[in-house]
Coordinates of C-alpha atoms and ligand atoms in Angstrom, one line a residue:
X1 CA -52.7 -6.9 36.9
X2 CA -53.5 -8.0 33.4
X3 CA -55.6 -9.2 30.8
X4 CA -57.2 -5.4 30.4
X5 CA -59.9 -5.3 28.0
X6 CA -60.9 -1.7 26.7
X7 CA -63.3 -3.0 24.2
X8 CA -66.7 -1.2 25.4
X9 CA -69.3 -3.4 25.8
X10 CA -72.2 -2.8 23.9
X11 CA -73.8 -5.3 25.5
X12 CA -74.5 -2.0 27.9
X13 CA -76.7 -2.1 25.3
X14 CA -79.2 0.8 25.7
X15 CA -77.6 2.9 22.7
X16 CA -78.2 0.3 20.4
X17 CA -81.8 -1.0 22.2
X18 CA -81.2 -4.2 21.2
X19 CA -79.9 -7.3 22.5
X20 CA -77.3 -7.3 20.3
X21 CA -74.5 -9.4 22.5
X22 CA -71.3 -8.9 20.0
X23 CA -68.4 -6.8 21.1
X24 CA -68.5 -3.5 19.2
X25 CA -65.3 -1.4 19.9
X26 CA -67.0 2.4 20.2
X27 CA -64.9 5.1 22.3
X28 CA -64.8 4.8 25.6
X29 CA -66.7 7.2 27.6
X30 CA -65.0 10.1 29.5
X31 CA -65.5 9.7 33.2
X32 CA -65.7 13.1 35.5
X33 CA -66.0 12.4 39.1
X34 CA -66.9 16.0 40.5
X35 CA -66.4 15.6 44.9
X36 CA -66.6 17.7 46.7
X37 CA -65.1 18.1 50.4
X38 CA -67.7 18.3 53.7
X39 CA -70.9 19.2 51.5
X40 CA -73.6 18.1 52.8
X41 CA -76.6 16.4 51.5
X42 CA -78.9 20.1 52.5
X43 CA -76.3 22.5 51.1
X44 CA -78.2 22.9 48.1
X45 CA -81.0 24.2 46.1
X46 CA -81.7 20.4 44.4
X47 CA -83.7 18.8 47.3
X48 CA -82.4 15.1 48.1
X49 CA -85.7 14.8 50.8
X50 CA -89.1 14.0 49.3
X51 CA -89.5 18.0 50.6
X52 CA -87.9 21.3 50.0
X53 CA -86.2 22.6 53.1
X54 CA -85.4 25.8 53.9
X55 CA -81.8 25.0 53.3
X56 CA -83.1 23.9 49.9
X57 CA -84.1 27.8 49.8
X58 CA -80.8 29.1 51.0
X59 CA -78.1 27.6 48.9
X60 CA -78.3 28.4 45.3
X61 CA -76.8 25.5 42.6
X62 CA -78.3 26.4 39.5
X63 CA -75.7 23.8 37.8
X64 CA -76.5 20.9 40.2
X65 CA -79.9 21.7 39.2
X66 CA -79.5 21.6 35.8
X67 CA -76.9 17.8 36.5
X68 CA -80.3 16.7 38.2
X69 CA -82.3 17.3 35.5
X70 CA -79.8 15.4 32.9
X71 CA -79.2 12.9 34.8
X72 CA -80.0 10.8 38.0
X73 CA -80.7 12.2 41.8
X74 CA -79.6 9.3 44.2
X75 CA -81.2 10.4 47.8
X76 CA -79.2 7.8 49.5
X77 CA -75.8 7.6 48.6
X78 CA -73.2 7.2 52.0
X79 CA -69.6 8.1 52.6
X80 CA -67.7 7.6 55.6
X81 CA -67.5 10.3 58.4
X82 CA -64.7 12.0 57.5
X83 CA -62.2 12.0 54.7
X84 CA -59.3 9.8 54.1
X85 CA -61.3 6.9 54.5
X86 CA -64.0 7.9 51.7
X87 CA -61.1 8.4 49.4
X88 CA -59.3 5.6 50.2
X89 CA -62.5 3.1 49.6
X90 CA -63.2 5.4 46.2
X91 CA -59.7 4.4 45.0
X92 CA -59.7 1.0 46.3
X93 CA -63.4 -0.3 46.5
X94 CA -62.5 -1.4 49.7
X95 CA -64.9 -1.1 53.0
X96 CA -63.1 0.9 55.8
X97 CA -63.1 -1.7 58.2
X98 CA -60.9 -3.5 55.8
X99 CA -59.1 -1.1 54.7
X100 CA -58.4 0.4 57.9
X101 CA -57.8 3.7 57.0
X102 CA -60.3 4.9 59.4
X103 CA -60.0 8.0 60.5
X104 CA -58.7 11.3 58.6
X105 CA -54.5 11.2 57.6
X106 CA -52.1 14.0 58.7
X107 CA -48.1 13.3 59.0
X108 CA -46.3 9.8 58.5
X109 CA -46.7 7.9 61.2
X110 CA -48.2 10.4 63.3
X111 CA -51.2 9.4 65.3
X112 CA -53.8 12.4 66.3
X113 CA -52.9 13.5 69.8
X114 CA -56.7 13.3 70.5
X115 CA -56.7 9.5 69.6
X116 CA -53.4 9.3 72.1
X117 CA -55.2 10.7 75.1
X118 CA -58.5 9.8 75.3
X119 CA -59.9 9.1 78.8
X120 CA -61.5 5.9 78.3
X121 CA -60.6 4.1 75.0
X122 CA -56.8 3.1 73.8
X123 CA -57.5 3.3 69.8
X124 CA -56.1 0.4 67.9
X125 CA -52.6 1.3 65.3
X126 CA -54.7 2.1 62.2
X127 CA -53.7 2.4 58.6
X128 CA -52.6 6.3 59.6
X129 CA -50.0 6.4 56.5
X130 CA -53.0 6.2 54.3
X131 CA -52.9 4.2 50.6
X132 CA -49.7 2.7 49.1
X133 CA -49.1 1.3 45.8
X134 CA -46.3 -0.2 47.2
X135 CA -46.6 -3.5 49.1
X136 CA -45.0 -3.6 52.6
X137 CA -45.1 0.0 53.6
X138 CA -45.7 0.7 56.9
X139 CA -49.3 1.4 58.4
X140 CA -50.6 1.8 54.7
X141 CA -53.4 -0.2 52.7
X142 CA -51.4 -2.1 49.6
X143 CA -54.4 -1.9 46.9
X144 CA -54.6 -1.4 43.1
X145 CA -55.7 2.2 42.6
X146 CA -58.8 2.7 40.3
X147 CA -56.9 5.4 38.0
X148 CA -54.1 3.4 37.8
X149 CA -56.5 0.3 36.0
X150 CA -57.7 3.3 34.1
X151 CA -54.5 4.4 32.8
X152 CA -53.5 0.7 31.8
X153 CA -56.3 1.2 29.7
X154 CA -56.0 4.2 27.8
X155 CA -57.5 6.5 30.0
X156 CA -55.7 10.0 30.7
X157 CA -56.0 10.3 34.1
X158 CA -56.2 13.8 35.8
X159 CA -56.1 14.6 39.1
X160 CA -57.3 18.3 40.5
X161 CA -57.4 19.8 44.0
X162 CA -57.6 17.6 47.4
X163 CA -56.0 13.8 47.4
X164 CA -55.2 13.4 51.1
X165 CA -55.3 9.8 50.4
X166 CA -51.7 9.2 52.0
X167 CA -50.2 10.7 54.8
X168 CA -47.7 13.7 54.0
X169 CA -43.8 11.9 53.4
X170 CA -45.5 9.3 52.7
X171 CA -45.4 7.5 49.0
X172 CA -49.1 7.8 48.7
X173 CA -49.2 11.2 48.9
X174 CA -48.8 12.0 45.2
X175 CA -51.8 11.6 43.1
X176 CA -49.0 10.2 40.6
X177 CA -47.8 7.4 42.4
X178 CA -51.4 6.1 42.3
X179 CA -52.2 5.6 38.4
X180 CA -53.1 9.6 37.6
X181 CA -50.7 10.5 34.7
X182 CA -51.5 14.3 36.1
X183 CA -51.4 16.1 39.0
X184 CA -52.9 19.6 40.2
X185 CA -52.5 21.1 43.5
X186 CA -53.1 17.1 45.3
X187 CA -50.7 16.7 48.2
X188 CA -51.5 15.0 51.7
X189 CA -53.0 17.9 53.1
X190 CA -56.9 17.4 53.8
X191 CA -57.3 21.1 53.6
X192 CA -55.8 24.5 52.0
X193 CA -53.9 26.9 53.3
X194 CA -55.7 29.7 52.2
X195 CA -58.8 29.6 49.2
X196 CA -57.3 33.3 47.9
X197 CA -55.2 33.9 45.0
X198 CA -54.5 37.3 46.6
X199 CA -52.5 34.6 49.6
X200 CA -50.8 32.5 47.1
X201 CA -53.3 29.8 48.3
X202 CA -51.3 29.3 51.6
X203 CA -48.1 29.3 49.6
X204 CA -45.0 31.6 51.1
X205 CA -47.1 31.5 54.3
X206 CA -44.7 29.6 57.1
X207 CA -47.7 28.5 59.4
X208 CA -49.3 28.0 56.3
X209 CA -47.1 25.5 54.7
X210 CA -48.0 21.8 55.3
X211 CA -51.0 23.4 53.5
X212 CA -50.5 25.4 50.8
X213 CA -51.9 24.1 47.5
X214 CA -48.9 23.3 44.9
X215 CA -49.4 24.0 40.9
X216 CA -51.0 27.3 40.9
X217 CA -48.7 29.8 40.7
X218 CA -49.5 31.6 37.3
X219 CA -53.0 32.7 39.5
X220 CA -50.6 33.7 42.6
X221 CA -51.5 37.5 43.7
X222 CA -54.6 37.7 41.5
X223 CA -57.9 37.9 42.8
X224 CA -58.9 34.7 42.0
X225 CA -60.7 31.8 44.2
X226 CA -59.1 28.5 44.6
X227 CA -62.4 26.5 43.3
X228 CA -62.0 28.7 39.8
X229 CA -58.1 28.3 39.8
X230 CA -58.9 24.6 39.9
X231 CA -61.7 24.7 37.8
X232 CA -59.2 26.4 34.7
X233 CA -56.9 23.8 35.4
X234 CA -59.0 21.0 35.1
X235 CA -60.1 22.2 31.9
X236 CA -56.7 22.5 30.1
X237 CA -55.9 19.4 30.9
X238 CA -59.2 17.9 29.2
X239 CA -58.1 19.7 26.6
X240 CA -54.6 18.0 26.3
X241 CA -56.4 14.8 26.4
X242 CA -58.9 16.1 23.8
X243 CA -55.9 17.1 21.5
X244 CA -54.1 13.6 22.1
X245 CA -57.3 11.5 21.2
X246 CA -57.2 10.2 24.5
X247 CA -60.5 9.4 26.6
X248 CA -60.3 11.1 29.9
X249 CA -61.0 10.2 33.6
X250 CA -61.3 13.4 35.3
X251 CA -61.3 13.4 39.6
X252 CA -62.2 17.1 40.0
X253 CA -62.1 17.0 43.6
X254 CA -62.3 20.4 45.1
X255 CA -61.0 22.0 48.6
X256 CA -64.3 23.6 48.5
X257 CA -66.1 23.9 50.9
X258 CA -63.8 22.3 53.9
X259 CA -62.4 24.7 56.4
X260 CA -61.4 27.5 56.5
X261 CA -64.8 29.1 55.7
X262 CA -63.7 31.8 53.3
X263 CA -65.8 34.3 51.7
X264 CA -65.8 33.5 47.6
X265 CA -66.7 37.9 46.7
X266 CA -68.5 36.3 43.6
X267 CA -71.0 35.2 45.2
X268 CA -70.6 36.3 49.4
X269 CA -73.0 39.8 48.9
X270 CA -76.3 38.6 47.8
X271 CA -75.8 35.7 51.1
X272 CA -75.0 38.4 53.5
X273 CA -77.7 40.7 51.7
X274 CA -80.4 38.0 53.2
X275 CA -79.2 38.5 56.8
X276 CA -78.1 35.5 57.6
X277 CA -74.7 34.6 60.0
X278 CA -71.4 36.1 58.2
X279 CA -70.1 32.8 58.1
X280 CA -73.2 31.2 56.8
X281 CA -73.4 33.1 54.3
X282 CA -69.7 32.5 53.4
X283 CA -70.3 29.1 53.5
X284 CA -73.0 29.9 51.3
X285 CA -70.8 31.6 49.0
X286 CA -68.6 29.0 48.7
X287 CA -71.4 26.1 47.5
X288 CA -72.0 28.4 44.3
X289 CA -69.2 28.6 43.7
X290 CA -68.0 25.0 43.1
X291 CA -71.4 24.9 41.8
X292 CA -69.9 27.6 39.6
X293 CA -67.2 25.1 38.4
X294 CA -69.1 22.3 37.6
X295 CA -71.5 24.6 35.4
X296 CA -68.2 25.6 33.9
X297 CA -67.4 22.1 33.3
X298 CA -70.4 21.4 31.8
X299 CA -70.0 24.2 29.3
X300 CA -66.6 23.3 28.7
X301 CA -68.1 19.4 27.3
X302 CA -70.7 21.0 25.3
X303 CA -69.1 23.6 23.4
X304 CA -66.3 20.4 22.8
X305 CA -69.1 18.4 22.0
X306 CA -67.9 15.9 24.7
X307 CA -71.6 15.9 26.8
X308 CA -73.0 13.1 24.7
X309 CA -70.5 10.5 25.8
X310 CA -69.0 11.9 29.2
X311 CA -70.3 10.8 32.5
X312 CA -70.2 13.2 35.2
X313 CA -70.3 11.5 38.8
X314 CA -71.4 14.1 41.5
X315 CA -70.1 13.3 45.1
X316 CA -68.9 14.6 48.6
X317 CA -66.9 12.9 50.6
X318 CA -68.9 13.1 54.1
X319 CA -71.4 15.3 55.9
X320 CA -71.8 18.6 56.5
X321 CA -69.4 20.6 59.2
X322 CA -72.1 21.2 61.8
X323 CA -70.2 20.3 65.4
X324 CA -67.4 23.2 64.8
X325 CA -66.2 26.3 62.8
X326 CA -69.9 27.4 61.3
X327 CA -72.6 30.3 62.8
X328 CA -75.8 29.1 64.3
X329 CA -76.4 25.9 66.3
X330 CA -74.0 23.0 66.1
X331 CA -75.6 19.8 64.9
X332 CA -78.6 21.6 62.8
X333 CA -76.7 22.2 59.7
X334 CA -77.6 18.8 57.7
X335 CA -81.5 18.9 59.0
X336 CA -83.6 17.4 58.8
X337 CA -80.7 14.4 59.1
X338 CA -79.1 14.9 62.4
X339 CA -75.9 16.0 63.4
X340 CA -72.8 16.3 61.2
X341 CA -69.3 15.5 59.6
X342 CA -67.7 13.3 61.8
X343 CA -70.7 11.4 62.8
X344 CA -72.9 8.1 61.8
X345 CA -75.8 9.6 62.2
X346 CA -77.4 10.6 58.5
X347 CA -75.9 14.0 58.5
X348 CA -72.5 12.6 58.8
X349 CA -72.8 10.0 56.0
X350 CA -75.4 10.8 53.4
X351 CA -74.2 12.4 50.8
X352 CA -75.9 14.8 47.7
X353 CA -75.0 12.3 44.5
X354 CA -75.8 13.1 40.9
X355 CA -74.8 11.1 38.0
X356 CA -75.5 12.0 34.2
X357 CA -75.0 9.8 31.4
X358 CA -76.9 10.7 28.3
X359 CA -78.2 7.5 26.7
X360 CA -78.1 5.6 29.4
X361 CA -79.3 7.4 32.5
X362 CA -82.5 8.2 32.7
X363 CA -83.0 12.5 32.4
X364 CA -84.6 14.1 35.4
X365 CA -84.8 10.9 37.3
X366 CA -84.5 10.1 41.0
X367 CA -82.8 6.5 43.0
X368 CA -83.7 5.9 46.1
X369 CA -81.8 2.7 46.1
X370 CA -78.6 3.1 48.8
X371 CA -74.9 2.5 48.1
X372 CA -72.0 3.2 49.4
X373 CA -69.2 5.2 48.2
X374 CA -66.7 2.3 47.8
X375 CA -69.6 0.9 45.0
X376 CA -68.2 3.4 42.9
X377 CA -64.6 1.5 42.2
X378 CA -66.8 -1.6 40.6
X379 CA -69.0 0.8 38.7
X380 CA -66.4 3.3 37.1
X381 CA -64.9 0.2 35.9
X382 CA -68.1 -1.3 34.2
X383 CA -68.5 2.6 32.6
X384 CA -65.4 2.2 31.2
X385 CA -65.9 -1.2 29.7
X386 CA -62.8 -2.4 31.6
X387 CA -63.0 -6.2 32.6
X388 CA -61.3 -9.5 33.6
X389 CA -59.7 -6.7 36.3
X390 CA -56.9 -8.3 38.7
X391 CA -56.4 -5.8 41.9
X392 CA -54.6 -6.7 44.9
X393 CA -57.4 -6.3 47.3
X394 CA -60.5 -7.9 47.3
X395 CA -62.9 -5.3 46.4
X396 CA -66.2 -4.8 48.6
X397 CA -68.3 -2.5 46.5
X398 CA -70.9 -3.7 44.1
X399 CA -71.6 -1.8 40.6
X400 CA -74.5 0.0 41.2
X401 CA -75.2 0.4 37.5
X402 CA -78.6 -1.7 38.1
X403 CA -79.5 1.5 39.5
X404 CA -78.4 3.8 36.9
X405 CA -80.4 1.2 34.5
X406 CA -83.4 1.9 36.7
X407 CA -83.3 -0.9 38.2
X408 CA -83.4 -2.5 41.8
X409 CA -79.8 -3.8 43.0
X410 CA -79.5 -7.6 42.5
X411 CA -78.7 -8.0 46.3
X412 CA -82.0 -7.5 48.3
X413 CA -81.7 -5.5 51.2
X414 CA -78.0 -5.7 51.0
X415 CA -76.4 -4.7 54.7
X416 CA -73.7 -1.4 54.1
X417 CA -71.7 -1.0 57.4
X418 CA -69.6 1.7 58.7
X419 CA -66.3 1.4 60.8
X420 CA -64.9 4.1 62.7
X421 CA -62.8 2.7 65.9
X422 CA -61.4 6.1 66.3
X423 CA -61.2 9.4 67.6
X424 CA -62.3 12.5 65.6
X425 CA -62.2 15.3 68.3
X426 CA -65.4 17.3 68.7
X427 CA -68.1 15.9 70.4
X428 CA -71.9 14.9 69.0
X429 CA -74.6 13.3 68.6
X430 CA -73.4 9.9 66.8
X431 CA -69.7 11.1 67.0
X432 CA -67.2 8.6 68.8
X433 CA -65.5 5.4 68.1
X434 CA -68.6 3.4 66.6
X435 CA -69.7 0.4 63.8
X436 CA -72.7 0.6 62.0
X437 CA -74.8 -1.5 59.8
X438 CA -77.7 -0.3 57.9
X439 CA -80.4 -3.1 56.1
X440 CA -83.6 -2.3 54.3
X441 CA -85.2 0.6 56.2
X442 CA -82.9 -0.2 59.6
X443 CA -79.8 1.2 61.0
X444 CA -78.2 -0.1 64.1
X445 CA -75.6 1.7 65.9
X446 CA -73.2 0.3 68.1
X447 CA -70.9 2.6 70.5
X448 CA -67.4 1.3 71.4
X449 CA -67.2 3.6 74.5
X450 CA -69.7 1.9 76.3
X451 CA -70.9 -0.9 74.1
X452 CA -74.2 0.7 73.5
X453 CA -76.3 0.1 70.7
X454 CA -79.2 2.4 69.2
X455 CA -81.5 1.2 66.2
X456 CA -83.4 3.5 63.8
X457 CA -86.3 3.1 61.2
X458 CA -85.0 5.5 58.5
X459 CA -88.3 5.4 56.4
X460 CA -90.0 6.2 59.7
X461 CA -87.7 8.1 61.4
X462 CA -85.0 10.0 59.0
X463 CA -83.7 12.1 61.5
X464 CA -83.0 9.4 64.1
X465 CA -84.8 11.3 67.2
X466 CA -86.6 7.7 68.2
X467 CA -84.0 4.9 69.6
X468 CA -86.5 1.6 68.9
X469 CA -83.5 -1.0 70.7
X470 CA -86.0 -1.4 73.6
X471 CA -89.0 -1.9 71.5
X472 CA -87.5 -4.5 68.9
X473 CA -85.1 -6.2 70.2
X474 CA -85.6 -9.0 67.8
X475 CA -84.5 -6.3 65.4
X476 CA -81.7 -5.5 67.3
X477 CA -80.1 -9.1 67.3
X478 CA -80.5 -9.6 63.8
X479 CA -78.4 -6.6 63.0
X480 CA -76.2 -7.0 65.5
X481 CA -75.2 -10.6 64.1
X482 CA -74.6 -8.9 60.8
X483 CA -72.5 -6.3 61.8
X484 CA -70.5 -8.8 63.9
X485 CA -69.8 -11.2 61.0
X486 CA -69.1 -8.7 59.0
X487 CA -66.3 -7.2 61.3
X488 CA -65.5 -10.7 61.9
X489 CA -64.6 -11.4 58.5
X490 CA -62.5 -8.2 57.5
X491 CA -61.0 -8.8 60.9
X492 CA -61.7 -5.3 62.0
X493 CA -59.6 -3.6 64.4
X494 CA -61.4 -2.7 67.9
X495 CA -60.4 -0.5 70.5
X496 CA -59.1 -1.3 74.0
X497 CA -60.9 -0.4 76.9
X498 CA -58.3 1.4 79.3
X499 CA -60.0 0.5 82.5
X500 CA -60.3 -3.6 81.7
X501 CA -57.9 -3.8 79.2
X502 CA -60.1 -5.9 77.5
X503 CA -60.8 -5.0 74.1
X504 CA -64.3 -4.0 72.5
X505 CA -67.1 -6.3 72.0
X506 CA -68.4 -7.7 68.5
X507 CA -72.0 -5.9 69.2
X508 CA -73.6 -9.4 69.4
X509 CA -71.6 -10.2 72.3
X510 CA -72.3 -7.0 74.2
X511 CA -76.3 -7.6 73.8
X512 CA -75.7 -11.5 76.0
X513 CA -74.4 -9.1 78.8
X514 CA -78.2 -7.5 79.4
Ligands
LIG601 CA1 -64.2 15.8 53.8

């Protein structure tokens, strides 16, 4: 790693409107990237369809609303399914099926009992230790971490709430030992103990441990949630940056709103008031508030007078919870995209996405160009003027700052793919061991349990109810061949079939069986 160069390019250009190609060294921009855990792409009132819904109607984000309005709304931004591997391909601009950090991390070298028992399928010895900084640890990805190429140049880089991009006991577990000079309440846990200040946030709580959220205990015993606790942090430690002349890269990432549903009393009334499920209208409650937080954030860069030249990424890291743990009918909660978290179909994978940039983005505009969340290594990056970068791993994201621009993306019709040879535990439509490609309007689905494929038109068909593999299966092989080189090249790990012993398929090898 070397040869950083923190002179901001200009040649960005937009501020100036000119084609002025000289290197002019201007401050670096501050970099926010606000995720959030399991939101997904209905739970508010900005609407990512070309229609309001009546989700649209029940979740109320005034702040998102006002992001939206300063900035861009991308309608077709992907994670993965669940969440270690959309973190890990955030830090690392790495694909999962290279990375191989699949499926969601727990304990060090512990492999889900689910994944150990399964009927049919013997899952393949994944990355389960998560990200490492450290070359030759065991059952980890060895990458350069995005905020440690930040740090190296100048950046003060914060980390608050969730990390669970390494394994607890395991190296990659602290935020710190990836490039983030701090670190608040980010451990390997994918989840807190408790969202109450009144429970110490899980802490003292024996069954409770692995899970209870580190760093807060000056709001211990008060009656405050853990998305505000956060929220306060997060601001004082712009504020050290602020004092220290230092440009910041914030990763606000918040617990909110994974399990456990937890009633935020801010907000929960007025959602129960409507009559809706008691923990809908939890959930509910919990969406304003981190909506809450980013407003607060927001207010915290103007009064600062830090808006005009911080860029504020808005992101969650997979679909909505829909198969488990929420009122009403399982699957529904993401419509009109079906199914949830933990699936490929669309409500397991498309994401709300916001980004504002003043003077360069676009106010009030709207992408319906598609990326994919490891595209956001490359483009941070190029925001921060950082070139001539050396990682470790070759990166497969692309900047997507053509988009930003208002532009189309160089690469025309560019394939994104999915990889997820693992076991996530509920069952679904589009949940199972599966790879995926998606090109242009066209998604193709392949199954690892039985070698299956489906294929969707997404501009057609956006919530997948129409299988088209019998009615274009010229369609069918194209993608297929796609999706096979590509797992081909990356070397992908399959599972095994128990009953053969033969291991999966590449997809375009299970359509010559028909
Ligand atoms: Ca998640």
């Amino acid at each position: 790693m070397k040869n950083y160069n923190i002179i901001y390019l200009l040649s960005l250009g937009i501020l100036l409107g000119a084609c002025d190609t000289k290197k002019i060294e201007v401050a670096p921009p501050n970099i926010i990237v606000f995720l959030v855990d399991d939101m997904g792409w209905q739970d508010t009132s900005v609407p990512f369809w070309d229609k309001e819904t009546p989700f649209n109607r029940r979740y109320q984000t005034p702040n998102m609303e006002r992001l939206a309005s300063e900035g861009m709304k991308f309608t077709q931004a992907y994670a993965t399914p669940v969440c270690t591997p959309t973190r890990v391909s955030l830090m690392t601009g790495m694909n999962a099926a290279r990375h191989r950090v699949t499926n969601w991390t727990s304990a060090r070298d512990k492999i889900h009992g689910m994944e150990k028992n399964h009927p049919a399928l013997q899952f393949p010895i994944w990355n389960m230790n998560g990200l490492s900084p450290v070359i030759g640890d065991s059952h980890a990805v060895y990458a350069t971490p995005l905020p440690e190429l930040l740090k190296q140049a100048g950046y003060y880089t914060i980390h608050v709430g969730k990390a669970h991009f390494g394994a607890r006991g395991t190296i990659g577990e602290n935020p710190i030992n990836l490039g983030f000079k701090v670190n608040i309440g980010g451990t390997g846990a994918g989840q807190p103990g408790s969202y109450l200040g009144t429970e110490n946030y899980g802490n003292g709580i024996t069954k409770l441990k692995p899970w209870a959220v580190p760093d807060l205990n000056e709001y211990f015993g008060k009656d405050i949630f853990l998305t505000e606790a956060l929220t306060l942090e997060a601001i004082k430690a712009m504020d050290t940056a602020v004092t220290n002349k230092k440009p910041f890269f914030l990763y606000m990432a918040h617990y909110a709103v994974h399990t456990p549903i937890m009633g935020d009393d801010q907000f929960l009334q007025k959602y129960l008031d409507t009559g809706i499920d008691s923990t809908e209208a939890k959930y509910a409650s919990m969406i304003e508030g981190m909506d809450q937080s980013l407003g607060n954030i927001m207010d915290y860069l103007t009064k600062k007078n830090l808006d005009k030249n911080t860029i504020i990424l808005f992101m969650s890291d997979n679909g909505g919870l829909s198969a488990v743990a929420r009122g009403g009918e399982k699957h529904t909660h993401n419509k009109p995209l079906a199914s949830g978290k933990g699936s490929v179909r669309e409500g397991g994978i498309r994401e709300p996405m916001i980004v504002k940039w003043p003077g360069i983005v676009k106010s009030n505009s709207v992408s319906d160009g598609y990326l994919i969340i490891e595209d956001f290594y490359p483009t941070i990056l190029e925001m921060a003027g950082i070139t001539n970068v050396e990682t470790v791993q070759k990166i497969d994201g692309i900047s997507f700052m053509p988009l930003l621009n208002g532009e189309k993306m160089k690469e025309k019709d560019r394939p994104l793919f999915w990889h997820y040879p693992n076991e996530w535990g509920p069952s679904g439509p589009g949940i199972g061991a599966s790879s995926v490609v998606r090109k242009g309007d066209w998604k193709l689905i392949y199954y690892h349990i039985d070698e299956r494929t489906e294929l969707f038109d997404l501009k057609e068909d956006i919530g997948e109810q129409h299988d088209l593999v019998a009615s274009n299966p010229e369609k069918v092989r194209e993608l297929a061949t796609v999706l096979s080189d590509y797992l081909q090249t990356v070397n992908a790990q399959m599972p095994i079939h128990k009953n053969t012993g033969l291991k999966v398929s590449l997809p375009i090898n299970a359509l010559k069986q028909y």
